[in-house]
Amino acid sequence: MMDALNLDDELATLKTLSAALGRDRLKTQAAGGNTSVKAGGLMWVKASGTWLAQAKERDIFVPVWIDPLLTALQAGDPRAEKATDFIASDLAETTLRPSIETTVHAAMGQAVALHIHCVETIALAVRADGEAAIREKLAAAGLEARFAFVPYRRPGVPLARAIQAVAAPQTDILVLQNHGLVVAGDSVAQAAEWLDQAIGALAVPPRSENPPADLAGLAALAEATPYRLPTDARAHQLARDAASRRVALAGPLYPDHVIFLGETIGAIAAEPAAMKRFLAATSEDDLSPLLVVGDRGVLMRKTLTASGEAMVGCLTDVAARIPADVPLKPLTGEEIYALTHWEAESYRQTLDTPSARGSVTS
């Protein structure tokens, strides 16, 4: 853990890096991902529901006392889940909760931890053969000795315990099955270096895009319905590309998909009669946030939030990197239930609004 005297400089550097990670849609999306730095018995961790992209514009880091939090984690104390009882209130500049992954960061012994939802990693981590494929890529890059694969667990305390079970002191790179990437280091610069190396090693090129969608036809199909065209036309590749369509309709593959896009993506034929049948057979509460329209394109619920639309972008990017013949590992019904009935995720959803747009880069 670094000296407390270095904290101000390291936290400023972490904010700059966090903002850059948050503005790159290939590295993290919307309120996903979280970062932290430890010094003097404290850990400054991103607040739940905030966007890394806003790290330099808002006070999004919460100070948490590490030792009592770890004691609670080891003891099975339910207070470890929210971690609100361990906030250093006299230093906190926000009333927001610590990240839902606070115990994950506390469980890492290094001074700095970076957790992102990198599409390159997710595209491998949702495959049935994901661990073998990931291990092969990291071994080829000389990173296998620093790597551990973490079987899927619900984010928060279950994931923190799973990390403690597999991570060794030299483990700086964690790939979380059906979730994402965690990289740690003794400084922000060192963690950033490992992060760049890990992402580079796990890189998967996307397929070429199919011809553009018929936007006028899709707009006509959506007229006078609860649906609209997506803001980003790249989302239509989820329908235009057969391999991507398979991924989109396979079921939720990672936690933020469940939270912001729901448990099911709808699918209809590209004709007005099919839309009418779909709307007649589905209650308003059960309408899918995302609708695949044959092989023509996709439509989004008009009520879809900023995070929901960002997650459509994430799914588009992930699906474009998964071969058509690779078996997938969707989340199970039990795993989905654990997410949808978790108070911490319900809290995070309350902070999401349709107008909370964040700029990202491709």
Coordinates of C-alpha atoms in Angstrom, one line a residue:
M1 CA 0.0 0.0 0.0
M2 CA 1.4 3.4 -0.9
D3 CA 2.3 6.1 1.6
A4 CA -0.5 8.5 2.5
L5 CA 1.7 11.4 1.4
N6 CA 1.4 10.1 -2.2
L7 CA -2.4 9.8 -2.2
D8 CA -3.3 13.2 -3.6
D9 CA -1.1 12.7 -6.7
E10 CA -2.2 9.1 -7.2
L11 CA -5.8 10.0 -6.8
A12 CA -5.5 12.8 -9.3
T13 CA -3.8 10.4 -11.7
L14 CA -6.5 7.8 -11.1
K15 CA -9.2 10.2 -11.9
T16 CA -7.6 11.1 -15.2
L17 CA -7.2 7.4 -16.1
S18 CA -10.8 6.6 -14.9
A19 CA -12.2 9.3 -17.1
A20 CA -10.3 8.0 -20.1
L21 CA -11.5 4.4 -19.5
G22 CA -15.1 5.6 -19.0
R23 CA -15.1 7.5 -22.3
D24 CA -14.0 4.5 -24.3
R25 CA -17.0 2.2 -25.0
L26 CA -14.6 -0.7 -25.7
K27 CA -13.3 -0.5 -22.2
T28 CA -16.4 0.3 -20.0
Q29 CA -19.9 1.5 -20.5
A30 CA -22.2 3.9 -18.6
A31 CA -22.1 3.3 -14.8
G32 CA -20.1 0.0 -15.3
G33 CA -16.6 -0.5 -14.1
N34 CA -14.9 0.9 -11.0
T35 CA -11.5 1.9 -9.8
S36 CA -9.8 2.5 -6.5
V37 CA -6.6 3.5 -4.7
K38 CA -5.5 2.6 -1.1
A39 CA -3.3 4.6 1.3
G40 CA -3.0 5.1 5.0
G41 CA -5.6 2.5 5.9
L42 CA -8.2 4.1 3.5
M43 CA -9.4 3.0 0.1
W44 CA -10.9 5.6 -2.3
V45 CA -13.3 3.8 -4.5
K46 CA -15.8 4.9 -7.2
A47 CA -19.3 5.5 -6.0
S48 CA -22.1 3.2 -7.0
G49 CA -24.1 4.3 -10.0
T50 CA -21.6 7.0 -11.1
W51 CA -19.9 7.0 -14.5
L52 CA -16.1 6.7 -14.7
A53 CA -16.3 9.1 -17.6
Q54 CA -17.2 11.8 -15.1
A55 CA -14.3 11.2 -12.8
K56 CA -12.7 14.6 -13.4
E57 CA -16.0 16.5 -13.4
R58 CA -17.7 15.1 -10.3
D59 CA -16.7 13.9 -6.8
I60 CA -17.3 10.2 -7.5
F61 CA -14.8 8.6 -5.1
V62 CA -15.8 7.5 -1.6
P63 CA -13.3 6.9 1.2
V64 CA -13.7 3.6 3.0
W65 CA -11.8 2.1 6.0
I66 CA -10.1 -1.1 4.7
D67 CA -9.4 -3.2 7.8
P68 CA -12.9 -3.2 9.3
L69 CA -14.4 -3.9 5.9
L70 CA -12.1 -6.9 5.4
T71 CA -12.9 -8.1 8.9
A72 CA -16.6 -7.9 8.1
L73 CA -16.1 -9.7 4.8
Q74 CA -14.2 -12.6 6.5
A75 CA -16.8 -12.8 9.3
G76 CA -19.8 -12.9 7.0
D77 CA -21.0 -9.7 8.4
P78 CA -23.9 -8.5 6.1
R79 CA -22.6 -4.9 6.5
A80 CA -19.8 -5.8 4.0
E81 CA -22.3 -5.9 1.2
K82 CA -23.2 -2.1 1.1
A83 CA -20.0 -1.1 2.9
T84 CA -21.7 2.1 3.9
D85 CA -20.9 1.5 7.6
F86 CA -17.2 1.7 6.7
I87 CA -17.2 5.1 5.0
A88 CA -14.8 7.7 6.5
S89 CA -17.6 10.2 6.8
D90 CA -15.3 13.1 7.9
L91 CA -13.4 12.8 4.5
A92 CA -16.3 12.0 2.2
E93 CA -17.3 14.7 -0.3
T94 CA -20.3 12.8 -1.6
T95 CA -23.4 11.2 0.0
L96 CA -23.4 8.4 -2.5
R97 CA -22.7 4.8 -1.6
P98 CA -19.4 3.1 -2.4
S99 CA -19.3 0.9 -5.5
I100 CA -21.2 -2.4 -5.3
E101 CA -17.7 -3.9 -6.0
T102 CA -16.1 -2.3 -2.9
T103 CA -15.3 -5.6 -1.3
V104 CA -13.7 -6.8 -4.5
H105 CA -11.3 -3.9 -4.4
A106 CA -10.6 -4.4 -0.7
A107 CA -9.8 -8.0 -1.3
M108 CA -7.0 -7.1 -3.7
G109 CA -3.7 -6.5 -1.8
Q110 CA -2.3 -4.0 -4.3
A111 CA -2.6 -0.2 -3.9
V112 CA -4.5 0.3 -7.1
A113 CA -7.3 -1.8 -8.7
L114 CA -9.0 -1.2 -12.1
H115 CA -12.2 -3.1 -12.9
I116 CA -13.5 -2.6 -16.4
H117 CA -16.1 -4.2 -18.7
C118 CA -13.7 -4.5 -21.6
V119 CA -15.5 -5.9 -24.6
E120 CA -12.4 -7.8 -25.7
T121 CA -12.4 -9.6 -22.4
I122 CA -16.2 -10.2 -22.2
A123 CA -16.2 -11.7 -25.7
L124 CA -13.9 -14.4 -24.4
A125 CA -15.3 -14.7 -20.9
V126 CA -18.8 -15.6 -22.0
R127 CA -17.7 -18.5 -24.1
A128 CA -18.1 -22.0 -22.9
D129 CA -14.4 -22.5 -23.7
G130 CA -13.5 -19.1 -22.3
E131 CA -11.0 -20.0 -19.7
A132 CA -8.8 -22.1 -22.1
A133 CA -9.0 -19.4 -24.8
I134 CA -8.0 -16.6 -22.3
R135 CA -5.2 -18.6 -20.7
E136 CA -3.7 -19.4 -24.1
K137 CA -3.7 -15.7 -25.1
L138 CA -2.2 -14.5 -21.9
A139 CA 0.4 -17.2 -21.9
A140 CA 1.4 -16.2 -25.5
A141 CA 1.9 -12.6 -24.1
G142 CA 4.0 -13.8 -21.2
L143 CA 1.3 -12.8 -18.6
E144 CA 0.0 -16.2 -17.4
A145 CA 2.0 -16.1 -14.2
R146 CA 0.2 -12.9 -13.2
F147 CA -3.2 -14.2 -14.2
A148 CA -6.1 -15.9 -12.4
F149 CA -9.5 -16.9 -13.9
V150 CA -12.4 -16.4 -11.5
P151 CA -15.6 -18.5 -12.1
Y152 CA -18.8 -16.5 -12.2
R153 CA -20.2 -15.2 -9.0
R154 CA -22.7 -12.5 -8.3
P155 CA -20.8 -9.1 -8.0
G156 CA -20.0 -7.8 -4.5
V157 CA -19.3 -10.1 -1.6
P158 CA -19.6 -13.5 -3.5
L159 CA -17.2 -12.3 -6.1
A160 CA -14.8 -10.9 -3.5
R161 CA -14.7 -14.3 -1.8
A162 CA -14.2 -16.1 -5.1
I163 CA -11.2 -13.8 -5.8
Q164 CA -9.7 -14.5 -2.4
A165 CA -10.0 -18.2 -3.2
V166 CA -8.0 -18.1 -6.5
A167 CA -5.7 -15.0 -6.3
A168 CA -2.1 -15.3 -5.2
P169 CA 0.1 -12.4 -4.0
Q170 CA 1.6 -12.0 -7.6
T171 CA -1.9 -12.0 -9.3
D172 CA -2.3 -8.7 -11.0
I173 CA -4.7 -9.8 -13.8
L174 CA -8.1 -11.3 -13.1
V175 CA -10.6 -12.3 -15.7
L176 CA -14.0 -12.6 -14.3
Q177 CA -16.2 -15.2 -16.1
N178 CA -19.3 -13.6 -17.7
H179 CA -18.2 -10.3 -16.3
G180 CA -15.0 -8.5 -17.1
L181 CA -11.4 -7.7 -16.2
V182 CA -9.7 -6.6 -13.0
V183 CA -6.1 -5.4 -13.1
A184 CA -4.1 -4.3 -10.1
G185 CA -0.7 -2.7 -9.3
D186 CA 1.3 -0.8 -6.7
S187 CA 0.7 2.5 -8.5
V188 CA -1.7 3.9 -11.0
A189 CA 1.0 3.8 -13.7
Q190 CA 1.8 0.2 -13.0
A191 CA -1.8 -0.9 -13.0
A192 CA -2.4 1.0 -16.3
E193 CA 0.6 -0.7 -17.8
W194 CA -0.7 -4.2 -16.9
L195 CA -4.2 -3.2 -18.1
D196 CA -2.9 -2.2 -21.5
Q197 CA -0.9 -5.4 -21.8
A198 CA -3.9 -7.6 -20.8
I199 CA -6.3 -5.9 -23.2
G200 CA -3.7 -6.1 -26.0
A201 CA -3.2 -9.8 -25.3
L202 CA -7.0 -10.5 -25.2
A203 CA -7.8 -8.5 -28.3
V204 CA -10.3 -10.1 -30.7
P205 CA -10.9 -8.3 -34.0
P206 CA -14.6 -7.6 -34.8
R207 CA -16.3 -8.9 -37.9
S208 CA -16.8 -6.6 -40.8
E209 CA -20.1 -4.8 -40.7
N210 CA -23.0 -5.8 -42.9
P211 CA -24.6 -3.2 -45.2
P212 CA -26.5 -0.5 -43.4
A213 CA -30.0 -1.1 -42.2
D214 CA -33.2 0.3 -43.9
L215 CA -33.7 3.1 -41.4
A216 CA -36.8 4.4 -43.1
G217 CA -38.5 1.0 -43.0
L218 CA -37.6 0.4 -39.4
A219 CA -38.9 3.9 -38.5
A220 CA -42.2 3.2 -40.2
L221 CA -42.5 -0.1 -38.3
A222 CA -41.8 1.7 -35.0
E223 CA -44.3 4.6 -35.7
A224 CA -47.1 4.8 -33.0
T225 CA -45.4 2.1 -30.9
P226 CA -43.4 2.2 -27.7
Y227 CA -40.2 1.7 -29.8
R228 CA -37.8 4.0 -31.6
L229 CA -34.6 3.8 -33.7
P230 CA -31.3 3.5 -31.8
T231 CA -29.2 6.6 -31.5
D232 CA -26.2 4.7 -32.7
A233 CA -26.8 3.0 -36.1
R234 CA -24.1 0.4 -35.3
A235 CA -26.6 -1.3 -33.1
H236 CA -28.4 -2.7 -36.2
Q237 CA -25.5 -5.1 -36.7
L238 CA -27.1 -7.2 -33.9
A239 CA -29.7 -8.1 -36.5
R240 CA -27.9 -7.6 -39.7
D241 CA -25.1 -10.0 -38.8
A242 CA -26.3 -13.6 -38.3
A243 CA -23.5 -14.5 -35.8
S244 CA -24.2 -11.4 -33.7
R245 CA -28.0 -12.1 -33.8
R246 CA -27.3 -15.5 -32.3
V247 CA -25.4 -13.9 -29.4
A248 CA -28.0 -11.3 -28.8
L249 CA -30.8 -13.9 -28.6
A250 CA -28.8 -16.4 -26.5
G251 CA -29.9 -14.9 -23.2
P252 CA -28.1 -12.5 -20.8
L253 CA -24.3 -13.1 -20.8
Y254 CA -23.1 -10.6 -18.1
P255 CA -24.5 -8.7 -15.1
D256 CA -25.0 -5.2 -16.6
H257 CA -26.9 -6.7 -19.5
V258 CA -29.5 -8.1 -17.0
I259 CA -29.7 -4.9 -15.0
F260 CA -30.1 -2.4 -17.9
L261 CA -31.5 -4.5 -20.8
G262 CA -33.6 -7.0 -18.9
E263 CA -33.7 -10.8 -19.0
T264 CA -35.0 -11.2 -22.6
I265 CA -34.4 -9.5 -25.9
G266 CA -37.4 -9.6 -28.1
A267 CA -37.5 -10.8 -31.7
I268 CA -40.1 -10.3 -34.4
A269 CA -40.3 -10.6 -38.2
A270 CA -39.8 -7.5 -40.2
E271 CA -43.4 -6.8 -41.0
P272 CA -46.2 -4.6 -39.5
A273 CA -48.4 -7.6 -38.7
A274 CA -45.6 -9.2 -36.6
M275 CA -45.2 -5.9 -34.7
K276 CA -49.0 -5.8 -34.1
R277 CA -49.0 -9.4 -32.8
F278 CA -46.1 -8.8 -30.6
L279 CA -47.6 -5.7 -29.0
A280 CA -51.0 -7.3 -28.6
A281 CA -49.5 -10.4 -26.9
T282 CA -47.2 -8.5 -24.5
S283 CA -48.1 -6.3 -21.6
E284 CA -46.4 -2.9 -21.4
D285 CA -44.4 -4.0 -18.3
D286 CA -43.1 -7.0 -20.2
L287 CA -42.0 -5.2 -23.4
S288 CA -38.4 -6.0 -24.2
P289 CA -36.0 -3.0 -23.9
L290 CA -34.4 -4.1 -27.2
L291 CA -36.2 -5.7 -30.2
V292 CA -34.5 -7.6 -33.0
V293 CA -36.5 -7.1 -36.2
G294 CA -35.6 -10.1 -38.4
D295 CA -32.4 -9.4 -40.1
R296 CA -33.3 -5.8 -40.8
G297 CA -32.2 -4.0 -37.6
V298 CA -33.2 -3.3 -34.0
L299 CA -35.5 -1.0 -32.2
M300 CA -35.3 0.3 -28.6
R301 CA -38.0 1.1 -26.0
K302 CA -38.6 4.8 -25.9
T303 CA -38.1 4.6 -22.1
L304 CA -34.6 3.0 -22.4
T305 CA -32.2 4.9 -20.1
A306 CA -28.8 6.2 -20.9
S307 CA -27.1 3.1 -19.4
G308 CA -29.5 0.9 -21.3
E309 CA -28.5 2.4 -24.6
A310 CA -24.9 2.2 -23.6
M311 CA -25.4 -1.5 -22.9
V312 CA -26.8 -2.0 -26.4
G313 CA -23.6 -0.6 -27.7
C314 CA -21.6 -3.0 -25.4
L315 CA -23.7 -6.0 -26.7
T316 CA -23.0 -4.9 -30.3
D317 CA -19.3 -4.7 -29.7
V318 CA -19.2 -8.0 -27.8
A319 CA -21.3 -10.0 -30.3
A320 CA -19.2 -8.8 -33.2
R321 CA -16.2 -10.5 -31.6
I322 CA -17.7 -14.0 -31.0
P323 CA -17.4 -16.5 -33.8
A324 CA -20.6 -18.1 -35.1
D325 CA -19.5 -21.7 -34.1
V326 CA -18.3 -21.0 -30.5
P327 CA -20.6 -22.3 -27.7
L328 CA -21.8 -19.6 -25.3
K329 CA -22.3 -19.7 -21.5
P330 CA -25.4 -17.5 -20.7
L331 CA -26.2 -16.7 -17.1
T332 CA -28.5 -19.2 -15.5
G333 CA -31.9 -18.5 -14.1
E334 CA -30.6 -18.6 -10.6
E335 CA -27.7 -16.2 -11.4
I336 CA -30.2 -13.8 -13.1
Y337 CA -32.5 -14.0 -10.1
A338 CA -29.6 -13.1 -7.7
L339 CA -29.0 -10.0 -9.7
T340 CA -32.6 -8.8 -10.1
H341 CA -33.3 -9.3 -6.5
W342 CA -30.2 -7.6 -5.1
E343 CA -30.9 -4.4 -3.3
A344 CA -27.5 -2.9 -4.4
E345 CA -28.4 -3.2 -8.0
S346 CA -31.9 -1.7 -7.4
Y347 CA -30.2 1.3 -5.8
R348 CA -27.8 1.7 -8.8
Q349 CA -30.8 1.7 -11.2
T350 CA -32.5 4.5 -9.3
L351 CA -29.5 6.7 -10.2
D352 CA -29.9 6.1 -13.9
T353 CA -31.9 8.5 -16.0
P354 CA -32.7 8.8 -19.8
S355 CA -31.0 12.1 -20.0
A356 CA -27.7 11.1 -18.2
R357 CA -25.8 10.9 -21.5
G358 CA -22.0 10.5 -21.3
S359 CA -19.7 10.9 -24.4
V360 CA -17.7 7.9 -25.4
T361 CA -15.3 7.0 -28.1
S362 CA -15.2 4.0 -30.3

